[in-house]
PDB file of C-alpha atoms in Angstrom:
ATOM      1  CA  LEU H   1      -8.481  43.359  22.234  1.00 87.00           C
ATOM      2  CA  VAL H   2      -9.850  42.087  18.993  1.00 87.00           C
ATOM      3  CA  TYR H   3      -6.452  39.248  19.677  1.00 86.00           C
ATOM      4  CA  LEU H   4      -7.930  38.538  23.383  1.00 84.00           C
ATOM      5  CA  HIS H   5     -11.802  38.068  22.046  1.00 86.00           C
ATOM      6  CA  ASP H   6     -11.363  36.657  18.117  1.00 84.00           C
ATOM      7  CA  GLY H   7      -7.346  35.531  17.699  1.00 81.00           C
ATOM      8  CA  SER H   8      -6.231  33.925  21.057  1.00 75.00           C
ATOM      9  CA  ARG H   9      -7.063  30.240  21.449  1.00 78.00           C
ATOM     10  CA  VAL H  10      -9.695  30.780  24.088  1.00 77.00           C
ATOM     11  CA  LYS H  11     -11.460  33.396  24.797  1.00 77.00           C
ATOM     12  CA  VAL H  12     -10.050  35.896  26.871  1.00 80.00           C
ATOM     13  CA  ILE H  13     -11.716  39.198  28.635  1.00 82.00           C
ATOM     14  CA  ARG H  14      -9.938  41.814  29.671  1.00 77.00           C
ATOM     15  CA  ARG H  15     -12.202  43.010  32.722  1.00 78.00           C
ATOM     16  CA  ASP H  16     -10.138  46.198  34.437  1.00 80.00           C
ATOM     17  CA  LEU H  17      -9.411  47.625  30.770  1.00 86.00           C
ATOM     18  CA  LYS H  18      -7.764  51.103  31.791  1.00 85.00           C
ATOM     19  CA  PRO H  19      -4.995  53.421  31.376  1.00 85.00           C
ATOM     20  CA  SER H  20      -3.605  52.850  34.135  1.00 83.00           C
ATOM     21  CA  ASN H  21      -2.870  49.301  31.755  1.00 84.00           C
ATOM     22  CA  ILE H  22      -2.218  50.142  28.462  1.00 86.00           C
ATOM     23  CA  LEU H  23       2.255  50.926  27.983  1.00 85.00           C
ATOM     24  CA  LEU H  24       3.323  53.132  25.516  1.00 86.00           C
ATOM     25  CA  GLU H  25       5.715  51.691  23.292  1.00 86.00           C
ATOM     26  CA  LYS H  26       8.632  54.201  21.950  1.00 84.00           C
ATOM     27  CA  ASP H  27       6.457  54.338  18.375  1.00 88.00           C
ATOM     28  CA  MET H  28       3.261  55.242  21.222  1.00 87.00           C
ATOM     29  CA  ASN H  29       1.678  51.760  19.294  1.00 87.00           C
ATOM     30  CA  PRO H  30      -0.336  51.203  22.404  1.00 86.00           C
ATOM     31  CA  LYS H  31      -0.545  47.839  24.667  1.00 85.00           C
ATOM     32  CA  VAL H  32      -2.289  45.620  27.489  1.00 83.00           C
ATOM     33  CA  CYS H  33      -1.299  44.940  30.067  1.00 79.00           C
ATOM     34  CA  ASP H  34      -1.042  43.640  33.618  1.00 70.00           C
ATOM     35  CA  PHE H  35      -3.600  40.413  33.175  1.00 62.00           C
ATOM     36  CA  GLY H  36      -4.367  40.032  36.989  1.00 57.00           C
ATOM     37  CA  LEU H  37      -8.347  40.293  35.867  1.00 50.00           C
ATOM     38  CA  ALA H  38      -8.921  39.064  32.741  1.00 50.00           C
ATOM     39  CA  ARG H  39      -9.959  35.882  32.727  1.00 52.00           C
ATOM     40  CA  ILE H  40     -10.665  32.682  29.690  1.00 49.00           C
ATOM     41  CA  PHE H  41     -14.647  32.561  29.395  1.00 48.00           C
ATOM     42  CA  GLU H  42     -16.820  29.188  27.067  1.00 48.00           C
ATOM     43  CA  ARG H  43     -18.440  30.708  24.593  1.00 49.00           C
ATOM     44  CA  ASP H  44     -22.085  30.467  26.576  1.00 48.00           C
ATOM     45  CA  ASN H  45     -20.485  31.444  29.603  1.00 48.00           C
ATOM     46  CA  THR H  46     -20.983  35.348  30.810  1.00 50.00           C
ATOM     47  CA  LYS H  47     -21.362  35.071  34.065  1.00 50.00           C
ATOM     48  CA  ASP H  48     -18.568  35.421  36.518  1.00 50.00           C
ATOM     49  CA  VAL H  49     -19.191  34.454  40.075  1.00 46.00           C
ATOM     50  CA  THR H  50     -15.382  35.398  41.357  1.00 51.00           C
ATOM     51  CA  ARG H  51     -15.265  39.152  43.349  1.00 50.00           C
ATOM     52  CA  ARG H  52     -15.933  42.043  41.256  1.00 48.00           C
ATOM     53  CA  VAL H  53     -12.562  44.344  41.951  1.00 50.00           C
ATOM     54  CA  ALA H  54     -12.291  46.434  38.316  1.00 50.00           C
ATOM     55  CA  GLU H  55     -11.755  50.260  38.371  1.00 55.00           C
ATOM     56  CA  THR H  56     -16.106  51.085  38.444  1.00 61.00           C
ATOM     57  CA  GLY H  57     -15.174  53.971  36.219  1.00 75.00           C
ATOM     58  CA  TYR H  58     -13.857  51.527  34.052  1.00 84.00           C
ATOM     59  CA  MET H  59     -16.758  49.058  34.638  1.00 83.00           C
ATOM     60  CA  ALA H  60     -19.417  47.713  32.367  1.00 85.00           C
ATOM     61  CA  PRO H  61     -23.039  47.874  34.343  1.00 85.00           C
ATOM     62  CA  GLU H  62     -23.954  44.413  33.785  1.00 84.00           C
ATOM     63  CA  TYR H  63     -20.484  42.888  35.426  1.00 82.00           C
ATOM     64  CA  ALA H  64     -20.562  46.442  37.782  1.00 79.00           C
ATOM     65  CA  VAL H  65     -24.298  45.016  39.001  1.00 80.00           C
ATOM     66  CA  LEU H  66     -24.910  41.266  37.783  1.00 80.00           C
ATOM     67  CA  ALA H  67     -21.179  40.257  37.361  1.00 78.00           C
ATOM     68  CA  HIS H  68     -22.500  39.425  33.848  1.00 82.00           C
ATOM     69  CA  ILE H  69     -19.216  40.043  31.244  1.00 83.00           C
ATOM     70  CA  SER H  70     -18.627  39.864  27.477  1.00 87.00           C
ATOM     71  CA  THR H  71     -16.659  40.544  25.420  1.00 89.00           C
ATOM     72  CA  LYS H  72     -19.011  43.648  25.494  1.00 91.00           C
ATOM     73  CA  SER H  73     -17.214  44.258  28.120  1.00 90.00           C
ATOM     74  CA  ASP H  74     -14.447  45.340  27.090  1.00 90.00           C
ATOM     75  CA  ALA H  75     -16.009  47.326  24.388  1.00 92.00           C
ATOM     76  CA  PHE H  76     -17.282  49.959  27.047  1.00 93.00           C
ATOM     77  CA  SER H  77     -14.059  50.775  28.779  1.00 91.00           C
ATOM     78  CA  PHE H  78     -12.215  51.058  25.842  1.00 93.00           C
ATOM     79  CA  GLY H  79     -15.643  53.534  24.985  1.00 93.00           C
ATOM     80  CA  VAL H  80     -15.015  55.521  28.250  1.00 91.00           C
ATOM     81  CA  ILE H  81     -11.142  55.233  27.270  1.00 92.00           C
ATOM     82  CA  VAL H  82     -11.659  56.840  24.088  1.00 92.00           C
ATOM     83  CA  LEU H  83     -14.051  59.620  25.457  1.00 91.00           C
ATOM     84  CA  GLU H  84     -11.341  60.088  28.269  1.00 89.00           C
ATOM     85  CA  ILE H  85      -8.533  61.168  25.994  1.00 89.00           C
ATOM     86  CA  VAL H  86     -10.840  63.764  23.998  1.00 90.00           C
ATOM     87  CA  ALA H  87     -11.870  65.610  27.061  1.00 87.00           C
ATOM     88  CA  GLY H  88      -8.754  65.088  28.975  1.00 85.00           C
ATOM     89  CA  ARG H  89     -10.651  64.542  32.159  1.00 81.00           C
ATOM     90  CA  LYS H  90     -11.341  61.845  33.480  1.00 77.00           C
ATOM     91  CA  ASN H  91     -14.415  59.431  34.162  1.00 71.00           C
ATOM     92  CA  THR H  92     -14.564  59.405  37.677  1.00 62.00           C
ATOM     93  CA  THR H  93     -12.050  61.298  40.011  1.00 50.00           C
ATOM     94  CA  SER H  94     -13.519  58.493  42.404  1.00 46.00           C
ATOM     95  CA  SER H  95     -10.832  55.110  44.059  1.00 44.00           C
ATOM     96  CA  GLN H  96     -12.114  52.492  46.880  1.00 44.00           C
ATOM     97  CA  GLY H  97     -15.800  52.744  48.316  1.00 42.00           C
ATOM     98  CA  MET H  98     -19.283  51.575  48.045  1.00 41.00           C
ATOM     99  CA  MET H  99     -20.015  50.563  45.369  1.00 43.00           C
ATOM    100  CA  ALA H 100     -23.677  52.568  44.458  1.00 43.00           C
ATOM    101  CA  GLU H 101     -21.982  55.492  44.825  1.00 43.00           C
ATOM    102  CA  HIS H 102     -19.159  54.868  42.475  1.00 41.00           C
ATOM    103  CA  LEU H 103     -21.558  54.294  39.520  1.00 42.00           C
ATOM    104  CA  LEU H 104     -23.347  57.267  40.333  1.00 42.00           C
ATOM    105  CA  SER H 105     -19.728  59.898  40.594  1.00 43.00           C
ATOM    106  CA  HIS H 106     -18.802  58.717  36.880  1.00 47.00           C
ATOM    107  CA  VAL H 107     -21.439  58.723  35.249  1.00 56.00           C
ATOM    108  CA  SER H 108     -21.667  62.946  35.351  1.00 64.00           C
ATOM    109  CA  ARG H 109     -18.700  62.906  32.087  1.00 75.00           C
ATOM    110  CA  LEU H 110     -20.955  60.351  29.926  1.00 81.00           C
ATOM    111  CA  ALA H 111     -23.460  62.559  31.207  1.00 81.00           C
ATOM    112  CA  GLN H 112     -21.912  65.556  29.411  1.00 82.00           C
ATOM    113  CA  VAL H 113     -20.905  63.854  26.635  1.00 86.00           C
ATOM    114  CA  TRP H 114     -24.214  63.284  26.092  1.00 88.00           C
ATOM    115  CA  GLU H 115     -26.054  66.316  26.169  1.00 87.00           C
ATOM    116  CA  SER H 116     -23.903  67.302  24.417  1.00 88.00           C
ATOM    117  CA  TRP H 117     -23.994  64.882  21.923  1.00 91.00           C
ATOM    118  CA  THR H 118     -27.919  65.568  22.069  1.00 90.00           C
ATOM    119  CA  ARG H 119     -26.939  69.304  20.938  1.00 89.00           C
ATOM    120  CA  GLY H 120     -25.316  68.500  18.195  1.00 89.00           C
ATOM    121  CA  ALA H 121     -22.169  71.434  19.846  1.00 88.00           C
ATOM    122  CA  VAL H 122     -20.132  68.187  20.729  1.00 84.00           C
ATOM    123  CA  THR H 123     -16.166  69.670  19.982  1.00 83.00           C
ATOM    124  CA  ASP H 124     -17.071  71.703  23.511  1.00 86.00           C
ATOM    125  CA  ILE H 125     -16.293  68.624  25.345  1.00 85.00           C
ATOM    126  CA  VAL H 126     -13.504  68.268  23.911  1.00 88.00           C
ATOM    127  CA  ASP H 127      -9.636  69.421  25.406  1.00 88.00           C
ATOM    128  CA  PRO H 128      -8.674  72.795  25.111  1.00 86.00           C
ATOM    129  CA  TYR H 129      -5.076  71.768  24.177  1.00 85.00           C
ATOM    130  CA  MET H 130      -5.876  69.549  21.043  1.00 82.00           C
ATOM    131  CA  ASN H 131      -7.944  72.099  19.650  1.00 75.00           C
ATOM    132  CA  ASN H 132      -5.328  73.945  16.626  1.00 77.00           C
ATOM    133  CA  SER H 133      -3.581  70.122  16.312  1.00 80.00           C
ATOM    134  CA  CYS H 134      -6.842  67.741  15.422  1.00 81.00           C
ATOM    135  CA  ALA H 135      -8.811  67.723  12.723  1.00 84.00           C
ATOM    136  CA  GLU H 136     -12.041  67.460  13.256  1.00 84.00           C
ATOM    137  CA  ASN H 137     -13.501  64.585  11.658  1.00 86.00           C
ATOM    138  CA  GLY H 138     -11.016  62.533  13.109  1.00 88.00           C
ATOM    139  CA  VAL H 139     -12.484  63.854  16.658  1.00 89.00           C
ATOM    140  CA  LEU H 140     -16.246  63.491  16.346  1.00 90.00           C
ATOM    141  CA  LYS H 141     -15.275  60.004  15.278  1.00 92.00           C
ATOM    142  CA  CYS H 142     -13.858  59.113  18.179  1.00 92.00           C
ATOM    143  CA  ILE H 143     -16.617  60.823  20.337  1.00 93.00           C
ATOM    144  CA  HIS H 144     -18.889  58.778  18.106  1.00 94.00           C
ATOM    145  CA  ILE H 145     -17.641  55.182  18.210  1.00 94.00           C
ATOM    146  CA  GLY H 146     -16.276  55.930  21.897  1.00 94.00           C
ATOM    147  CA  LEU H 147     -20.795  56.415  22.689  1.00 94.00           C
ATOM    148  CA  LEU H 148     -21.209  53.775  20.345  1.00 95.00           C
ATOM    149  CA  CYS H 149     -19.267  52.008  22.916  1.00 94.00           C
ATOM    150  CA  VAL H 150     -21.031  52.542  25.959  1.00 92.00           C
ATOM    151  CA  GLN H 151     -24.680  52.779  25.097  1.00 93.00           C
ATOM    152  CA  GLU H 152     -26.030  51.089  27.571  1.00 90.00           C
ATOM    153  CA  ASN H 153     -27.983  47.980  25.940  1.00 91.00           C
ATOM    154  CA  PRO H 154     -24.325  45.609  25.486  1.00 92.00           C
ATOM    155  CA  SER H 155     -26.041  43.874  22.144  1.00 92.00           C
ATOM    156  CA  ASP H 156     -25.858  47.716  21.464  1.00 94.00           C
ATOM    157  CA  ARG H 157     -22.525  47.522  21.061  1.00 95.00           C
ATOM    158  CA  PRO H 158     -20.436  47.089  18.608  1.00 94.00           C
ATOM    159  CA  SER H 159     -17.205  44.142  18.642  1.00 93.00           C
ATOM    160  CA  MET H 160     -13.682  45.650  18.961  1.00 92.00           C
ATOM    161  CA  SER H 161     -13.146  43.648  15.237  1.00 92.00           C
ATOM    162  CA  ASP H 162     -16.231  46.724  14.443  1.00 93.00           C
ATOM    163  CA  VAL H 163     -14.468  48.913  15.817  1.00 93.00           C
ATOM    164  CA  ILE H 164     -11.550  48.563  14.768  1.00 92.00           C
ATOM    165  CA  LEU H 165     -13.276  49.122  10.759  1.00 91.00           C
ATOM    166  CA  MET H 166     -15.261  52.283  12.137  1.00 92.00           C
ATOM    167  CA  LEU H 167     -11.173  53.589  13.138  1.00 89.00           C
ATOM    168  CA  VAL H 168      -9.551  52.663   9.916  1.00 88.00           C
ATOM    169  CA  GLY H 169     -12.522  52.603   7.227  1.00 81.00           C
ATOM    170  CA  ARG H 170     -12.760  56.254   5.484  1.00 70.00           C
ATOM    171  CA  SER H 171     -17.129  56.373   5.454  1.00 66.00           C
ATOM    172  CA  THR H 172     -18.477  58.934   7.493  1.00 64.00           C
ATOM    173  CA  THR H 173     -22.204  56.234   7.957  1.00 84.00           C
ATOM    174  CA  LEU H 174     -21.535  55.126  11.983  1.00 90.00           C
ATOM    175  CA  PRO H 175     -24.791  53.804  13.596  1.00 91.00           C
ATOM    176  CA  ALA H 176     -26.290  56.726  15.998  1.00 93.00           C
ATOM    177  CA  PRO H 177     -25.711  55.871  19.165  1.00 94.00           C
ATOM    178  CA  SER H 178     -28.273  55.858  22.135  1.00 91.00           C
ATOM    179  CA  ARG H 179     -27.933  56.400  25.499  1.00 88.00           C
ATOM    180  CA  PRO H 180     -25.394  55.387  27.274  1.00 88.00           C
ATOM    181  CA  ALA H 181     -24.968  53.709  30.725  1.00 75.00           C
ATOM    182  CA  PHE H 182     -25.916  54.415  34.624  1.00 61.00           C
ATOM    183  CA  LEU H 183     -26.110  58.295  32.735  1.00 47.00           C
ATOM    184  CA  PHE H 184     -28.094  60.603  35.264  1.00 43.00           C
ATOM    185  CA  SER H 185     -29.454  63.389  32.341  1.00 38.00           C
ATOM    186  CA  LEU H 186     -28.165  66.913  34.055  1.00 41.00           C
ATOM    187  CA  ASP H 187     -32.496  67.391  34.870  1.00 42.00           C
ATOM    188  CA  ASN H 188     -31.898  64.773  37.693  1.00 43.00           C
ATOM    189  CA  GLU H 189     -34.279  62.227  35.618  1.00 45.00           C
ATOM    190  CA  ASN H 190     -32.530  58.541  36.272  1.00 45.00           C
ATOM    191  CA  HIS H 191     -32.117  56.793  33.647  1.00 47.00           C
ATOM    192  CA  VAL H 192     -30.202  53.105  35.812  1.00 47.00           C
ATOM    193  CA  LEU H 193     -29.456  49.690  33.808  1.00 48.00           C
ATOM    194  CA  PRO H 194     -32.909  48.035  33.314  1.00 45.00           C
ATOM    195  CA  GLY H 195     -34.213  45.229  35.705  1.00 40.00           C
ATOM    196  CA  CYS H 196     -30.878  46.667  38.128  1.00 47.00           C
ATOM    197  CA  ALA H 197     -32.585  49.538  39.917  1.00 42.00           C
ATOM    198  CA  ASN H 198     -34.354  47.446  42.649  1.00 42.00           C
ATOM    199  CA  GLU H 199     -29.836  45.654  43.194  1.00 43.00           C
ATOM    200  CA  LEU H 200     -28.055  48.263  43.130  1.00 40.00           C
ATOM    201  CA  PRO H 201     -25.988  48.249  46.858  1.00 41.00           C
ATOM    202  CA  GLU H 202     -26.855  50.807  49.909  1.00 41.00           C
ATOM    203  CA  CYS H 203     -24.730  53.598  50.198  1.00 36.00           C
ATOM    204  CA  SER H 204     -23.604  55.658  53.202  1.00 36.00           C
ATOM    205  CA  THR H 205     -23.642  59.283  52.507  1.00 36.00           C
ATOM    206  CA  LYS H 206     -20.159  59.187  54.784  1.00 40.00           C
ATOM    207  CA  CYS H 207     -18.426  57.602  51.822  1.00 36.00           C
ATOM    208  CA  ASN H 208     -15.113  59.142  51.058  1.00 37.00           C
ATOM    209  CA  SER H 209     -15.720  60.279  47.607  1.00 34.00           C
ATOM    210  CA  SER H 210     -10.516  59.345  46.766  1.00 37.00           C
ATOM    211  CA  PHE H 211      -8.926  56.784  49.336  1.00 43.00           C
ATOM    212  CA  ASN H 212      -4.985  57.402  49.712  1.00 45.00           C
ATOM    213  CA  LYS H 213      -2.966  54.153  48.273  1.00 53.00           C
ATOM    214  CA  VAL H 214      -0.131  55.418  47.800  1.00 52.00           C
ATOM    215  CA  THR H 215       3.094  53.847  50.383  1.00 57.00           C
ATOM    216  CA  ILE H 216       6.509  54.114  51.505  1.00 56.00           C
ATOM    217  CA  THR H 217       8.595  51.966  52.281  1.00 58.00           C
ATOM    218  CA  GLU H 218      11.510  53.037  54.727  1.00 63.00           C
ATOM    219  CA  LEU H 219      14.884  51.874  54.189  1.00 61.00           C
ATOM    220  CA  GLU H 220      16.839  50.587  56.756  1.00 66.00           C
ATOM    221  CA  PRO H 221      20.617  49.608  56.516  1.00 68.00           C
ATOM    222  CA  ARG H 222      21.878  45.649  57.952  1.00 63.00           C
TER     223      ARG H 222
END
């Protein structure tokens, strides 16, 4: 991602970063793949006029609602993936459907992480299978960085270059994260991206919570 954003001849925004678009080599080195939705942008262009088809569990809110996109949109997706790895659970179980329902369905995971963070019990969200096989300080750093990446205001999110420095740096001083985007707190107090409250599309209460995308190929001999 750092190369796509800053190292290549043109700036490339991945847009659809999610676990299924990340391959692992035999040495467990990750490689981003499937660039069908990637876009090349001018340096001052942050508006995407094409149809938004990225998976909403990983889609930055400013892109999902206003079609505003930047390298910080990829940082948001990265943060969601980091928190998923630590928690051992997907951010959303929805696949296809009305956008508003997706935006409301995937916030519960971020709400759980944020609630645990604010009460000083962030280790509660760690995957139980990792408890005896990971360094607590490393896990806490990953959660901290993940929360920084999913902050509501894109300008508050770190660049991917900054994320690299945070991950490999020995310094334990990181900025305090602010409230995640699209956080609906456990007391049902709604918090939506500023200026977007009236722009969320309506959604029927009968929207399907999942969509079966499995296909079957029938083989017939010649």
